[in-house]
Amino acid sequence: MKLIILLLTILVAGGALVWLIDRLFFSKRTGEIDDETEENPDSSPSKQGCADEACGIRSICPSEQILAGACKQQPTYYEDEELDAFTGRGEHDYTPEEEELWRDILYTLQPSDLLGWGQSVKHRGLVMPAAVREEFLQLAGEHRHAGAIK
């Protein structure tokens, strides 16, 4: 009986060690979304919703790609430096005129630049107005569908 308890204890401890090593060393390299979404549950893709109906086990929603890449590189500017004035604003803290400025930039982007722009916005500490974020996710989803059809 003591032998079985000893073996189970070793098995559980070994499993915990393997999980810890995987979590600390390998999840950062594979681009998993972990601590960022856990710390800020309002920014998690499940809270934002996914505009891409084809999301599945092997595909990643555009919003997940934005979160995954937000802290991995220096921001790239897409001739949108004026948006930096909105640092610290919440998604509902914009006037209609300010939302239009976001839309003007969003709709002048090339479809291939959508996700990079979203990552840049997130990395710069900006929060899109709620309505513009929904439009962004829809455009990113449409671009993704168009790429899959070709």
PDB file of C-alpha atoms in Angstrom:
ATOM      1  CA  MET A   1       0.000   0.000   0.000  1.00  0.00           C
ATOM      2  CA  LYS A   2       2.839   2.393   0.870  1.00  0.00           C
ATOM      3  CA  LEU A   3       4.433   1.631  -2.496  1.00  0.00           C
ATOM      4  CA  ILE A   4       1.270   2.683  -4.359  1.00  0.00           C
ATOM      5  CA  ILE A   5       1.041   5.937  -2.398  1.00  0.00           C
ATOM      6  CA  LEU A   6       4.723   6.635  -3.061  1.00  0.00           C
ATOM      7  CA  LEU A   7       4.291   5.984  -6.805  1.00  0.00           C
ATOM      8  CA  LEU A   8       1.206   8.215  -6.984  1.00  0.00           C
ATOM      9  CA  THR A   9       3.031  10.989  -5.151  1.00  0.00           C
ATOM     10  CA  ILE A  10       5.982  10.759  -7.552  1.00  0.00           C
ATOM     11  CA  LEU A  11       3.616  10.749 -10.529  1.00  0.00           C
ATOM     12  CA  VAL A  12       1.719  13.837  -9.336  1.00  0.00           C
ATOM     13  CA  ALA A  13       4.935  15.695  -8.481  1.00  0.00           C
ATOM     14  CA  GLY A  14       6.434  14.789 -11.867  1.00  0.00           C
ATOM     15  CA  GLY A  15       3.316  15.966 -13.669  1.00  0.00           C
ATOM     16  CA  ALA A  16       3.340  19.261 -11.783  1.00  0.00           C
ATOM     17  CA  LEU A  17       7.018  19.745 -12.630  1.00  0.00           C
ATOM     18  CA  VAL A  18       6.439  19.057 -16.330  1.00  0.00           C
ATOM     19  CA  TRP A  19       3.485  21.480 -16.366  1.00  0.00           C
ATOM     20  CA  LEU A  20       5.543  24.185 -14.649  1.00  0.00           C
ATOM     21  CA  ILE A  21       8.467  23.786 -17.040  1.00  0.00           C
ATOM     22  CA  ASP A  22       6.126  23.886 -20.028  1.00  0.00           C
ATOM     23  CA  ARG A  23       4.332  26.964 -18.704  1.00  0.00           C
ATOM     24  CA  LEU A  24       7.489  28.903 -17.903  1.00  0.00           C
ATOM     25  CA  PHE A  25       9.660  28.095 -20.891  1.00  0.00           C
ATOM     26  CA  PHE A  26       7.675  26.850 -23.839  1.00  0.00           C
ATOM     27  CA  SER A  27       4.410  28.826 -23.818  1.00  0.00           C
ATOM     28  CA  LYS A  28       6.267  32.129 -24.347  1.00  0.00           C
ATOM     29  CA  ARG A  29       8.027  30.762 -27.437  1.00  0.00           C
ATOM     30  CA  THR A  30       4.926  29.400 -29.112  1.00  0.00           C
ATOM     31  CA  GLY A  31       3.012  32.670 -28.831  1.00  0.00           C
ATOM     32  CA  GLU A  32       0.311  31.498 -26.473  1.00  0.00           C
ATOM     33  CA  ILE A  33      -1.918  34.141 -25.004  1.00  0.00           C
ATOM     34  CA  ASP A  34      -1.579  33.642 -21.287  1.00  0.00           C
ATOM     35  CA  ASP A  35      -0.867  36.243 -18.648  1.00  0.00           C
ATOM     36  CA  GLU A  36      -2.083  39.258 -20.615  1.00  0.00           C
ATOM     37  CA  THR A  37      -5.599  37.941 -21.052  1.00  0.00           C
ATOM     38  CA  GLU A  38      -5.690  36.572 -17.493  1.00  0.00           C
ATOM     39  CA  GLU A  39      -4.703  39.945 -16.029  1.00  0.00           C
ATOM     40  CA  ASN A  40      -7.198  41.884 -18.112  1.00  0.00           C
ATOM     41  CA  PRO A  41     -10.289  39.732 -18.653  1.00  0.00           C
ATOM     42  CA  ASP A  42     -12.109  42.543 -20.450  1.00  0.00           C
ATOM     43  CA  SER A  43      -9.586  42.340 -23.285  1.00  0.00           C
ATOM     44  CA  SER A  44      -9.928  38.607 -23.769  1.00  0.00           C
ATOM     45  CA  PRO A  45     -11.195  37.501 -27.166  1.00  0.00           C
ATOM     46  CA  SER A  46     -14.181  35.743 -25.626  1.00  0.00           C
ATOM     47  CA  LYS A  47     -15.319  39.059 -24.123  1.00  0.00           C
ATOM     48  CA  GLN A  48     -14.727  40.921 -27.388  1.00  0.00           C
ATOM     49  CA  GLY A  49     -16.361  38.322 -29.559  1.00  0.00           C
ATOM     50  CA  CYS A  50     -14.963  37.120 -32.827  1.00  0.00           C
ATOM     51  CA  ALA A  51     -16.160  38.478 -36.122  1.00  0.00           C
ATOM     52  CA  ASP A  52     -14.701  35.461 -37.890  1.00  0.00           C
ATOM     53  CA  GLU A  53     -17.307  32.695 -38.057  1.00  0.00           C
ATOM     54  CA  ALA A  54     -14.624  30.175 -39.058  1.00  0.00           C
ATOM     55  CA  CYS A  55     -12.894  30.276 -35.673  1.00  0.00           C
ATOM     56  CA  GLY A  56     -12.090  26.781 -34.598  1.00  0.00           C
ATOM     57  CA  ILE A  57      -9.563  24.742 -32.728  1.00  0.00           C
ATOM     58  CA  ARG A  58      -6.736  25.384 -35.195  1.00  0.00           C
ATOM     59  CA  SER A  59      -7.609  28.921 -36.319  1.00  0.00           C
ATOM     60  CA  ILE A  60      -7.146  32.109 -34.326  1.00  0.00           C
ATOM     61  CA  CYS A  61      -9.576  35.012 -34.240  1.00  0.00           C
ATOM     62  CA  PRO A  62      -8.170  38.368 -35.360  1.00  0.00           C
ATOM     63  CA  SER A  63      -8.691  39.707 -31.847  1.00  0.00           C
ATOM     64  CA  GLU A  64      -6.580  36.845 -30.452  1.00  0.00           C
ATOM     65  CA  GLN A  65      -3.822  37.587 -32.964  1.00  0.00           C
ATOM     66  CA  ILE A  66      -3.809  41.212 -31.877  1.00  0.00           C
ATOM     67  CA  LEU A  67      -3.500  40.266 -28.225  1.00  0.00           C
ATOM     68  CA  ALA A  68      -0.841  37.665 -28.936  1.00  0.00           C
ATOM     69  CA  GLY A  69       1.384  40.089 -30.832  1.00  0.00           C
ATOM     70  CA  ALA A  70       0.721  43.250 -28.875  1.00  0.00           C
ATOM     71  CA  CYS A  71       3.783  43.069 -26.610  1.00  0.00           C
ATOM     72  CA  LYS A  72       6.233  41.287 -28.891  1.00  0.00           C
ATOM     73  CA  GLN A  73       7.475  44.170 -31.025  1.00  0.00           C
ATOM     74  CA  GLN A  74       7.861  47.907 -31.288  1.00  0.00           C
ATOM     75  CA  PRO A  75       4.757  49.569 -32.696  1.00  0.00           C
ATOM     76  CA  THR A  76       4.625  50.359 -36.372  1.00  0.00           C
ATOM     77  CA  TYR A  77       2.901  53.598 -37.269  1.00  0.00           C
ATOM     78  CA  TYR A  78       0.427  53.619 -40.158  1.00  0.00           C
ATOM     79  CA  GLU A  79       0.330  57.389 -40.605  1.00  0.00           C
ATOM     80  CA  ASP A  80      -1.811  57.487 -37.464  1.00  0.00           C
ATOM     81  CA  GLU A  81       0.366  59.380 -35.005  1.00  0.00           C
ATOM     82  CA  GLU A  82      -2.580  61.621 -34.099  1.00  0.00           C
ATOM     83  CA  LEU A  83      -4.195  58.660 -32.315  1.00  0.00           C
ATOM     84  CA  ASP A  84      -1.491  58.796 -29.631  1.00  0.00           C
ATOM     85  CA  ALA A  85      -3.385  61.764 -28.155  1.00  0.00           C
ATOM     86  CA  PHE A  86      -6.056  59.258 -27.020  1.00  0.00           C
ATOM     87  CA  THR A  87      -3.760  57.271 -24.719  1.00  0.00           C
ATOM     88  CA  GLY A  88      -5.562  56.384 -21.512  1.00  0.00           C
ATOM     89  CA  ARG A  89      -9.077  56.719 -22.912  1.00  0.00           C
ATOM     90  CA  GLY A  90     -11.682  54.010 -22.462  1.00  0.00           C
ATOM     91  CA  GLU A  91     -13.732  52.572 -25.297  1.00  0.00           C
ATOM     92  CA  HIS A  92     -16.742  54.718 -24.366  1.00  0.00           C
ATOM     93  CA  ASP A  93     -14.829  57.982 -23.769  1.00  0.00           C
ATOM     94  CA  TYR A  94     -14.849  59.255 -27.344  1.00  0.00           C
ATOM     95  CA  THR A  95     -16.896  61.978 -29.001  1.00  0.00           C
ATOM     96  CA  PRO A  96     -18.523  61.229 -32.375  1.00  0.00           C
ATOM     97  CA  GLU A  97     -15.880  63.397 -34.076  1.00  0.00           C
ATOM     98  CA  GLU A  98     -13.064  61.423 -32.447  1.00  0.00           C
ATOM     99  CA  GLU A  99     -14.679  58.139 -33.510  1.00  0.00           C
ATOM    100  CA  GLU A 100     -14.755  59.461 -37.081  1.00  0.00           C
ATOM    101  CA  LEU A 101     -11.008  60.120 -36.911  1.00  0.00           C
ATOM    102  CA  TRP A 102     -10.496  56.452 -35.953  1.00  0.00           C
ATOM    103  CA  ARG A 103     -12.800  55.353 -38.802  1.00  0.00           C
ATOM    104  CA  ASP A 104     -10.981  57.536 -41.328  1.00  0.00           C
ATOM    105  CA  ILE A 105      -7.732  55.793 -40.459  1.00  0.00           C
ATOM    106  CA  LEU A 106      -9.315  52.329 -40.306  1.00  0.00           C
ATOM    107  CA  TYR A 107     -10.937  52.567 -43.728  1.00  0.00           C
ATOM    108  CA  THR A 108      -7.807  53.926 -45.427  1.00  0.00           C
ATOM    109  CA  LEU A 109      -5.713  50.914 -44.374  1.00  0.00           C
ATOM    110  CA  GLN A 110      -4.819  48.198 -46.823  1.00  0.00           C
ATOM    111  CA  PRO A 111      -6.563  44.937 -45.866  1.00  0.00           C
ATOM    112  CA  SER A 112      -3.181  43.296 -45.301  1.00  0.00           C
ATOM    113  CA  ASP A 113      -2.313  46.012 -42.742  1.00  0.00           C
ATOM    114  CA  LEU A 114      -5.389  45.533 -40.549  1.00  0.00           C
ATOM    115  CA  LEU A 115      -3.942  43.120 -38.005  1.00  0.00           C
ATOM    116  CA  GLY A 116      -0.609  44.933 -37.831  1.00  0.00           C
ATOM    117  CA  TRP A 117      -2.428  48.200 -37.198  1.00  0.00           C
ATOM    118  CA  GLY A 118      -4.519  46.586 -34.477  1.00  0.00           C
ATOM    119  CA  GLN A 119      -1.365  45.271 -32.819  1.00  0.00           C
ATOM    120  CA  SER A 120       0.266  48.679 -33.069  1.00  0.00           C
ATOM    121  CA  VAL A 121      -2.759  50.360 -31.488  1.00  0.00           C
ATOM    122  CA  LYS A 122      -2.769  47.861 -28.618  1.00  0.00           C
ATOM    123  CA  HIS A 123       1.002  48.121 -28.110  1.00  0.00           C
ATOM    124  CA  ARG A 124       0.776  51.907 -27.915  1.00  0.00           C
ATOM    125  CA  GLY A 125      -1.738  51.656 -25.058  1.00  0.00           C
ATOM    126  CA  LEU A 126      -4.675  52.867 -27.108  1.00  0.00           C
ATOM    127  CA  VAL A 127      -8.209  51.554 -26.801  1.00  0.00           C
ATOM    128  CA  MET A 128     -10.394  51.792 -29.883  1.00  0.00           C
ATOM    129  CA  PRO A 129     -13.870  53.227 -29.504  1.00  0.00           C
ATOM    130  CA  ALA A 130     -16.304  50.327 -29.035  1.00  0.00           C
ATOM    131  CA  ALA A 131     -18.091  50.832 -32.361  1.00  0.00           C
ATOM    132  CA  VAL A 132     -14.828  51.189 -34.282  1.00  0.00           C
ATOM    133  CA  ARG A 133     -13.438  48.037 -32.646  1.00  0.00           C
ATOM    134  CA  GLU A 134     -16.470  46.085 -33.856  1.00  0.00           C
ATOM    135  CA  GLU A 135     -15.985  47.454 -37.385  1.00  0.00           C
ATOM    136  CA  PHE A 136     -12.289  46.596 -37.200  1.00  0.00           C
ATOM    137  CA  LEU A 137     -13.021  42.995 -36.165  1.00  0.00           C
ATOM    138  CA  GLN A 138     -15.577  42.676 -38.947  1.00  0.00           C
ATOM    139  CA  LEU A 139     -13.138  43.999 -41.562  1.00  0.00           C
ATOM    140  CA  ALA A 140     -10.367  41.731 -40.294  1.00  0.00           C
ATOM    141  CA  GLY A 141     -12.737  38.757 -40.449  1.00  0.00           C
ATOM    142  CA  GLU A 142     -13.827  39.631 -43.989  1.00  0.00           C
ATOM    143  CA  HIS A 143     -10.207  39.974 -45.095  1.00  0.00           C
ATOM    144  CA  ARG A 144      -9.432  36.621 -43.526  1.00  0.00           C
ATOM    145  CA  HIS A 145     -12.344  34.960 -45.339  1.00  0.00           C
ATOM    146  CA  ALA A 146     -11.254  36.520 -48.627  1.00  0.00           C
ATOM    147  CA  GLY A 147      -7.721  35.175 -48.118  1.00  0.00           C
ATOM    148  CA  ALA A 148      -9.052  31.693 -47.421  1.00  0.00           C
ATOM    149  CA  ILE A 149     -11.226  31.689 -50.548  1.00  0.00           C
ATOM    150  CA  LYS A 150      -8.411  32.584 -52.957  1.00  0.00           C
TER     151      LYS A 150
END
